[in-house]
mmCIF file with all atom_site columns, C-alpha atoms in Angstrom:
data_model
loop_
_atom_site.group_PDB
_atom_site.id
_atom_site.type_symbol
_atom_site.label_atom_id
_atom_site.label_alt_id
_atom_site.label_comp_id
_atom_site.label_asym_id
_atom_site.label_entity_id
_atom_site.label_seq_id
_atom_site.pdbx_PDB_ins_code
_atom_site.Cartn_x
_atom_site.Cartn_y
_atom_site.Cartn_z
_atom_site.occupancy
_atom_site.B_iso_or_equiv
_atom_site.pdbx_formal_charge
_atom_site.auth_seq_id
_atom_site.auth_comp_id
_atom_site.auth_asym_id
_atom_site.auth_atom_id
_atom_site.pdbx_PDB_model_num
ATOM 1   C CA . UNK A 1 1   ? 2.718   12.683  -7.973  1.00 0.00 ? 333 UNK A CA 1
ATOM 2   C CA . UNK A 1 2   ? 0.318   14.661  -8.868  1.00 0.00 ? 334 UNK A CA 1
ATOM 3   C CA . UNK A 1 3   ? 0.110   13.689  -12.601 1.00 0.00 ? 335 UNK A CA 1
ATOM 4   C CA . UNK A 1 4   ? 1.169   10.331  -12.174 1.00 0.00 ? 336 UNK A CA 1
ATOM 5   C CA . UNK A 1 5   ? 4.476   10.065  -13.227 1.00 0.00 ? 337 UNK A CA 1
ATOM 6   C CA . UNK A 1 6   ? 6.665   7.446   -11.206 1.00 0.00 ? 338 UNK A CA 1
ATOM 7   C CA . UNK A 1 7   ? 8.802   9.824   -8.684  1.00 0.00 ? 339 UNK A CA 1
ATOM 8   C CA . UNK A 1 8   ? 11.396  9.225   -5.833  1.00 0.00 ? 340 UNK A CA 1
ATOM 9   C CA . UNK A 1 9   ? 11.389  11.332  -2.762  1.00 0.00 ? 341 UNK A CA 1
ATOM 10  C CA . UNK A 1 10  ? 14.088  10.888  -0.717  1.00 0.00 ? 342 UNK A CA 1
ATOM 11  C CA . UNK A 1 11  ? 13.173  12.896  2.620   1.00 0.00 ? 343 UNK A CA 1
ATOM 12  C CA . UNK A 1 12  ? 14.776  12.310  6.103   1.00 0.00 ? 344 UNK A CA 1
ATOM 13  C CA . UNK A 1 13  ? 13.423  10.573  8.889   1.00 0.00 ? 345 UNK A CA 1
ATOM 14  C CA . UNK A 1 14  ? 10.517  12.774  10.429  1.00 0.00 ? 346 UNK A CA 1
ATOM 15  C CA . UNK A 1 15  ? 9.800   14.979  7.134   1.00 0.00 ? 347 UNK A CA 1
ATOM 16  C CA . UNK A 1 16  ? 6.786   14.042  6.638   1.00 0.00 ? 348 UNK A CA 1
ATOM 17  C CA . UNK A 1 17  ? 6.473   11.164  4.217   1.00 0.00 ? 349 UNK A CA 1
ATOM 18  C CA . UNK A 1 18  ? 3.920   9.094   5.218   1.00 0.00 ? 350 UNK A CA 1
ATOM 19  C CA . UNK A 1 19  ? 1.706   12.349  4.376   1.00 0.00 ? 351 UNK A CA 1
ATOM 20  C CA . UNK A 1 20  ? 2.446   10.821  0.339   1.00 0.00 ? 352 UNK A CA 1
ATOM 21  C CA . UNK A 1 21  ? 1.216   8.295   1.236   1.00 0.00 ? 353 UNK A CA 1
ATOM 22  C CA . UNK A 1 22  ? -1.882  8.939   2.686   1.00 0.00 ? 354 UNK A CA 1
ATOM 23  C CA . UNK A 1 23  ? -2.416  12.012  0.567   1.00 0.00 ? 355 UNK A CA 1
ATOM 24  C CA . UNK A 1 24  ? -3.362  10.469  -2.854  1.00 0.00 ? 356 UNK A CA 1
ATOM 25  C CA . UNK A 1 25  ? -6.645  8.563   -2.183  1.00 0.00 ? 357 UNK A CA 1
ATOM 26  C CA . UNK A 1 26  ? -8.386  11.315  0.514   1.00 0.00 ? 358 UNK A CA 1
ATOM 27  C CA . UNK A 1 27  ? -7.038  14.383  -2.522  1.00 0.00 ? 359 UNK A CA 1
ATOM 28  C CA . UNK A 1 28  ? -9.556  12.205  -4.616  1.00 0.00 ? 360 UNK A CA 1
ATOM 29  C CA . UNK A 1 29  ? -7.029  14.008  -7.827  1.00 0.00 ? 361 UNK A CA 1
ATOM 30  C CA . UNK A 1 30  ? -7.875  13.952  -10.897 1.00 0.00 ? 362 UNK A CA 1
ATOM 31  C CA . UNK A 1 31  ? -7.862  11.205  -13.305 1.00 0.00 ? 363 UNK A CA 1
ATOM 32  C CA . UNK A 1 32  ? -10.777 8.975   -15.326 1.00 0.00 ? 364 UNK A CA 1
ATOM 33  C CA . UNK A 1 33  ? -13.416 7.893   -12.322 1.00 0.00 ? 365 UNK A CA 1
ATOM 34  C CA . UNK A 1 34  ? -16.655 10.155  -11.849 1.00 0.00 ? 366 UNK A CA 1
ATOM 35  C CA . UNK A 1 35  ? -16.542 13.351  -12.494 1.00 0.00 ? 367 UNK A CA 1
ATOM 36  C CA . UNK A 1 36  ? -13.084 13.695  -13.444 1.00 0.00 ? 368 UNK A CA 1
ATOM 37  C CA . UNK A 1 37  ? -11.379 12.166  -10.054 1.00 0.00 ? 369 UNK A CA 1
ATOM 38  C CA . UNK A 1 38  ? -9.431  9.549   -9.807  1.00 0.00 ? 370 UNK A CA 1
ATOM 39  C CA . UNK A 1 39  ? -11.742 6.299   -9.218  1.00 0.00 ? 371 UNK A CA 1
ATOM 40  C CA . UNK A 1 40  ? -8.418  4.551   -7.566  1.00 0.00 ? 372 UNK A CA 1
ATOM 41  C CA . UNK A 1 41  ? -8.929  4.983   -3.503  1.00 0.00 ? 373 UNK A CA 1
ATOM 42  C CA . UNK A 1 42  ? -6.036  2.487   -1.728  1.00 0.00 ? 374 UNK A CA 1
ATOM 43  C CA . UNK A 1 43  ? -2.631  3.169   -1.852  1.00 0.00 ? 375 UNK A CA 1
ATOM 44  C CA . UNK A 1 44  ? -0.440  0.487   -1.712  1.00 0.00 ? 376 UNK A CA 1
ATOM 45  C CA . UNK A 1 45  ? 2.606   0.896   0.690   1.00 0.00 ? 377 UNK A CA 1
ATOM 46  C CA . UNK A 1 46  ? 5.630   -1.959  0.957   1.00 0.00 ? 378 UNK A CA 1
ATOM 47  C CA . UNK A 1 47  ? 8.229   -1.649  4.067   1.00 0.00 ? 379 UNK A CA 1
ATOM 48  C CA . UNK A 1 48  ? 10.419  -3.946  5.894   1.00 0.00 ? 380 UNK A CA 1
ATOM 49  C CA . UNK A 1 49  ? 9.735   -2.234  9.002   1.00 0.00 ? 381 UNK A CA 1
ATOM 50  C CA . UNK A 1 50  ? 6.833   -3.611  10.843  1.00 0.00 ? 382 UNK A CA 1
ATOM 51  C CA . UNK A 1 51  ? 6.297   -1.972  14.065  1.00 0.00 ? 383 UNK A CA 1
ATOM 52  C CA . UNK A 1 52  ? 6.906   1.151   12.042  1.00 0.00 ? 384 UNK A CA 1
ATOM 53  C CA . UNK A 1 53  ? 3.654   0.164   10.103  1.00 0.00 ? 385 UNK A CA 1
ATOM 54  C CA . UNK A 1 54  ? 1.678   -0.930  12.932  1.00 0.00 ? 386 UNK A CA 1
ATOM 55  C CA . UNK A 1 55  ? 2.026   2.205   14.229  1.00 0.00 ? 387 UNK A CA 1
ATOM 56  C CA . UNK A 1 56  ? 1.053   4.350   11.157  1.00 0.00 ? 388 UNK A CA 1
ATOM 57  C CA . UNK A 1 57  ? -1.485  2.200   10.793  1.00 0.00 ? 389 UNK A CA 1
ATOM 58  C CA . UNK A 1 58  ? -2.872  2.592   14.437  1.00 0.00 ? 390 UNK A CA 1
ATOM 59  C CA . UNK A 1 59  ? -2.456  6.970   14.311  1.00 0.00 ? 391 UNK A CA 1
ATOM 60  C CA . UNK A 1 60  ? -4.423  6.977   10.935  1.00 0.00 ? 392 UNK A CA 1
ATOM 61  C CA . UNK A 1 61  ? -7.425  4.483   11.826  1.00 0.00 ? 393 UNK A CA 1
ATOM 62  C CA . UNK A 1 62  ? -7.183  7.182   15.560  1.00 0.00 ? 394 UNK A CA 1
ATOM 63  C CA . UNK A 1 63  ? -7.428  9.890   12.778  1.00 0.00 ? 395 UNK A CA 1
ATOM 64  C CA . UNK A 1 64  ? -10.958 8.896   11.207  1.00 0.00 ? 396 UNK A CA 1
ATOM 65  C CA . UNK A 1 65  ? -8.032  6.669   7.792   1.00 0.00 ? 397 UNK A CA 1
ATOM 66  C CA . UNK A 1 66  ? -9.233  3.667   7.199   1.00 0.00 ? 398 UNK A CA 1
ATOM 67  C CA . UNK A 1 67  ? -5.807  2.065   7.116   1.00 0.00 ? 399 UNK A CA 1
ATOM 68  C CA . UNK A 1 68  ? -4.850  -2.090  7.324   1.00 0.00 ? 400 UNK A CA 1
ATOM 69  C CA . UNK A 1 69  ? -1.802  -3.737  7.741   1.00 0.00 ? 401 UNK A CA 1
ATOM 70  C CA . UNK A 1 70  ? -0.366  -7.209  5.725   1.00 0.00 ? 402 UNK A CA 1
ATOM 71  C CA . UNK A 1 71  ? 2.646   -8.691  7.404   1.00 0.00 ? 403 UNK A CA 1
ATOM 72  C CA . UNK A 1 72  ? 4.689   -11.559 7.881   1.00 0.00 ? 404 UNK A CA 1
ATOM 73  C CA . UNK A 1 73  ? 4.010   -11.169 12.187  1.00 0.00 ? 405 UNK A CA 1
ATOM 74  C CA . UNK A 1 74  ? 0.057   -12.028 11.367  1.00 0.00 ? 406 UNK A CA 1
ATOM 75  C CA . UNK A 1 75  ? -1.680  -15.544 10.908  1.00 0.00 ? 407 UNK A CA 1
ATOM 76  C CA . UNK A 1 76  ? -2.814  -17.090 8.155   1.00 0.00 ? 408 UNK A CA 1
ATOM 77  C CA . UNK A 1 77  ? -6.660  -16.511 8.563   1.00 0.00 ? 409 UNK A CA 1
ATOM 78  C CA . UNK A 1 78  ? -5.685  -12.566 10.499  1.00 0.00 ? 410 UNK A CA 1
ATOM 79  C CA . UNK A 1 79  ? -3.942  -11.365 6.622   1.00 0.00 ? 411 UNK A CA 1
ATOM 80  C CA . UNK A 1 80  ? -6.576  -13.741 4.782   1.00 0.00 ? 412 UNK A CA 1
ATOM 81  C CA . UNK A 1 81  ? -8.988  -11.911 6.487   1.00 0.00 ? 413 UNK A CA 1
ATOM 82  C CA . UNK A 1 82  ? -7.118  -8.286  5.830   1.00 0.00 ? 414 UNK A CA 1
ATOM 83  C CA . UNK A 1 83  ? -6.833  -9.510  2.113   1.00 0.00 ? 415 UNK A CA 1
ATOM 84  C CA . UNK A 1 84  ? -10.776 -11.085 2.410   1.00 0.00 ? 416 UNK A CA 1
ATOM 85  C CA . UNK A 1 85  ? -11.815 -7.458  3.075   1.00 0.00 ? 417 UNK A CA 1
ATOM 86  C CA . UNK A 1 86  ? -10.420 -5.588  0.801   1.00 0.00 ? 418 UNK A CA 1
ATOM 87  C CA . UNK A 1 87  ? -11.887 -7.278  -1.931  1.00 0.00 ? 419 UNK A CA 1
ATOM 88  C CA . UNK A 1 88  ? -15.110 -7.726  -0.646  1.00 0.00 ? 420 UNK A CA 1
ATOM 89  C CA . UNK A 1 89  ? -15.372 -4.003  0.215   1.00 0.00 ? 421 UNK A CA 1
ATOM 90  C CA . UNK A 1 90  ? -16.550 -1.017  -1.883  1.00 0.00 ? 422 UNK A CA 1
ATOM 91  C CA . UNK A 1 91  ? -14.727 1.612   -3.268  1.00 0.00 ? 423 UNK A CA 1
ATOM 92  C CA . UNK A 1 92  ? -13.991 4.483   0.378   1.00 0.00 ? 424 UNK A CA 1
ATOM 93  C CA . UNK A 1 93  ? -12.832 1.575   2.819   1.00 0.00 ? 425 UNK A CA 1
ATOM 94  C CA . UNK A 1 94  ? -9.237  1.045   3.336   1.00 0.00 ? 426 UNK A CA 1
ATOM 95  C CA . UNK A 1 95  ? -7.333  3.458   2.124   1.00 0.00 ? 427 UNK A CA 1
ATOM 96  C CA . UNK A 1 96  ? -4.090  2.693   2.797   1.00 0.00 ? 428 UNK A CA 1
ATOM 97  C CA . UNK A 1 97  ? -2.838  -0.611  3.104   1.00 0.00 ? 429 UNK A CA 1
ATOM 98  C CA . UNK A 1 98  ? 1.174   -1.528  4.523   1.00 0.00 ? 430 UNK A CA 1
ATOM 99  C CA . UNK A 1 99  ? 2.236   -4.434  2.957   1.00 0.00 ? 431 UNK A CA 1
ATOM 100 C CA . UNK A 1 100 ? 6.372   -6.265  4.172   1.00 0.00 ? 432 UNK A CA 1
ATOM 101 C CA . UNK A 1 101 ? 7.814   -7.350  1.110   1.00 0.00 ? 433 UNK A CA 1
ATOM 102 C CA . UNK A 1 102 ? 7.795   -11.136 1.792   1.00 0.00 ? 434 UNK A CA 1
ATOM 103 C CA . UNK A 1 103 ? 4.065   -10.357 1.984   1.00 0.00 ? 435 UNK A CA 1
ATOM 104 C CA . UNK A 1 104 ? 3.158   -8.380  -1.173  1.00 0.00 ? 436 UNK A CA 1
ATOM 105 C CA . UNK A 1 105 ? 5.861   -11.173 -3.542  1.00 0.00 ? 437 UNK A CA 1
ATOM 106 C CA . UNK A 1 106 ? 3.504   -13.600 -1.851  1.00 0.00 ? 438 UNK A CA 1
ATOM 107 C CA . UNK A 1 107 ? 0.855   -15.981 -4.381  1.00 0.00 ? 439 UNK A CA 1
ATOM 108 C CA . UNK A 1 108 ? -2.290  -15.019 -2.455  1.00 0.00 ? 440 UNK A CA 1
ATOM 109 C CA . UNK A 1 109 ? -1.304  -10.974 -2.542  1.00 0.00 ? 441 UNK A CA 1
ATOM 110 C CA . UNK A 1 110 ? -0.345  -11.003 -6.110  1.00 0.00 ? 442 UNK A CA 1
ATOM 111 C CA . UNK A 1 111 ? -4.021  -12.479 -6.839  1.00 0.00 ? 443 UNK A CA 1
ATOM 112 C CA . UNK A 1 112 ? -4.956  -9.721  -4.437  1.00 0.00 ? 444 UNK A CA 1
ATOM 113 C CA . UNK A 1 113 ? -2.760  -7.198  -5.973  1.00 0.00 ? 445 UNK A CA 1
ATOM 114 C CA . UNK A 1 114 ? -4.472  -8.375  -9.733  1.00 0.00 ? 446 UNK A CA 1
ATOM 115 C CA . UNK A 1 115 ? -7.507  -7.811  -8.495  1.00 0.00 ? 447 UNK A CA 1
ATOM 116 C CA . UNK A 1 116 ? -7.495  -4.660  -6.754  1.00 0.00 ? 448 UNK A CA 1
ATOM 117 C CA . UNK A 1 117 ? -5.761  -3.111  -9.841  1.00 0.00 ? 449 UNK A CA 1
ATOM 118 C CA . UNK A 1 118 ? -8.270  -5.126  -12.633 1.00 0.00 ? 450 UNK A CA 1
ATOM 119 C CA . UNK A 1 119 ? -10.874 -3.121  -10.163 1.00 0.00 ? 451 UNK A CA 1
ATOM 120 C CA . UNK A 1 120 ? -8.968  0.236   -10.785 1.00 0.00 ? 452 UNK A CA 1
ATOM 121 C CA . UNK A 1 121 ? -8.449  0.364   -6.817  1.00 0.00 ? 453 UNK A CA 1
ATOM 122 C CA . UNK A 1 122 ? -4.942  1.139   -6.765  1.00 0.00 ? 454 UNK A CA 1
ATOM 123 C CA . UNK A 1 123 ? -3.976  4.939   -6.869  1.00 0.00 ? 455 UNK A CA 1
ATOM 124 C CA . UNK A 1 124 ? -0.477  4.867   -5.537  1.00 0.00 ? 456 UNK A CA 1
ATOM 125 C CA . UNK A 1 125 ? 2.569   2.080   -4.980  1.00 0.00 ? 457 UNK A CA 1
ATOM 126 C CA . UNK A 1 126 ? 4.881   3.474   -2.499  1.00 0.00 ? 458 UNK A CA 1
ATOM 127 C CA . UNK A 1 127 ? 8.195   2.055   -1.907  1.00 0.00 ? 459 UNK A CA 1
ATOM 128 C CA . UNK A 1 128 ? 8.969   2.669   2.448   1.00 0.00 ? 460 UNK A CA 1
ATOM 129 C CA . UNK A 1 129 ? 12.698  2.850   3.048   1.00 0.00 ? 461 UNK A CA 1
ATOM 130 C CA . UNK A 1 130 ? 13.884  1.150   -0.319  1.00 0.00 ? 462 UNK A CA 1
ATOM 131 C CA . UNK A 1 131 ? 17.726  0.485   0.277   1.00 0.00 ? 463 UNK A CA 1
ATOM 132 C CA . UNK A 1 132 ? 15.714  -2.197  3.097   1.00 0.00 ? 464 UNK A CA 1
ATOM 133 C CA . UNK A 1 133 ? 14.110  -3.906  0.524   1.00 0.00 ? 465 UNK A CA 1
ATOM 134 C CA . UNK A 1 134 ? 15.775  -3.095  -3.344  1.00 0.00 ? 466 UNK A CA 1
ATOM 135 C CA . UNK A 1 135 ? 17.499  -6.582  -3.641  1.00 0.00 ? 467 UNK A CA 1
ATOM 136 C CA . UNK A 1 136 ? 13.846  -7.988  -4.255  1.00 0.00 ? 468 UNK A CA 1
ATOM 137 C CA . UNK A 1 137 ? 13.724  -6.071  -7.137  1.00 0.00 ? 469 UNK A CA 1
ATOM 138 C CA . UNK A 1 138 ? 17.605  -6.785  -8.986  1.00 0.00 ? 470 UNK A CA 1
ATOM 139 C CA . UNK A 1 139 ? 16.193  -10.664 -7.883  1.00 0.00 ? 471 UNK A CA 1
ATOM 140 C CA . UNK A 1 140 ? 12.913  -9.805  -9.485  1.00 0.00 ? 472 UNK A CA 1
ATOM 141 C CA . UNK A 1 141 ? 14.700  -7.767  -13.025 1.00 0.00 ? 473 UNK A CA 1
ATOM 142 C CA . UNK A 1 142 ? 16.693  -11.061 -12.886 1.00 0.00 ? 474 UNK A CA 1
ATOM 143 C CA . UNK A 1 143 ? 13.991  -13.787 -12.554 1.00 0.00 ? 475 UNK A CA 1
#
């Protein structure tokens, strides 16, 4: 993970996978940004578990780590608010964004994700509970 290679991490429930999502934007790993630090400060976490994502966002925000969620239980206005805040903020805003797979595949997030990538804001993309979302990747490869 530190050398920007693709990594697969298998850990039991409660073993600290969430730390993997939150550390990279906080550590400012070596990269191409100012002073040799990674310019990107945003982790994208794709997970099908809405209740878990919402509790992780609450816990991170309570610890001073800016986190947000985009999921299908939100109204279109709530999702648009999060998307707008991400586009308007400078580096140092939301550090961890949780998304459900269907929201990550949505046209609005495809535009947002492309813009965040263009701005060099994404330092990590994590797929949590990958066994639950593997069919999406299979379908994407066939399509």
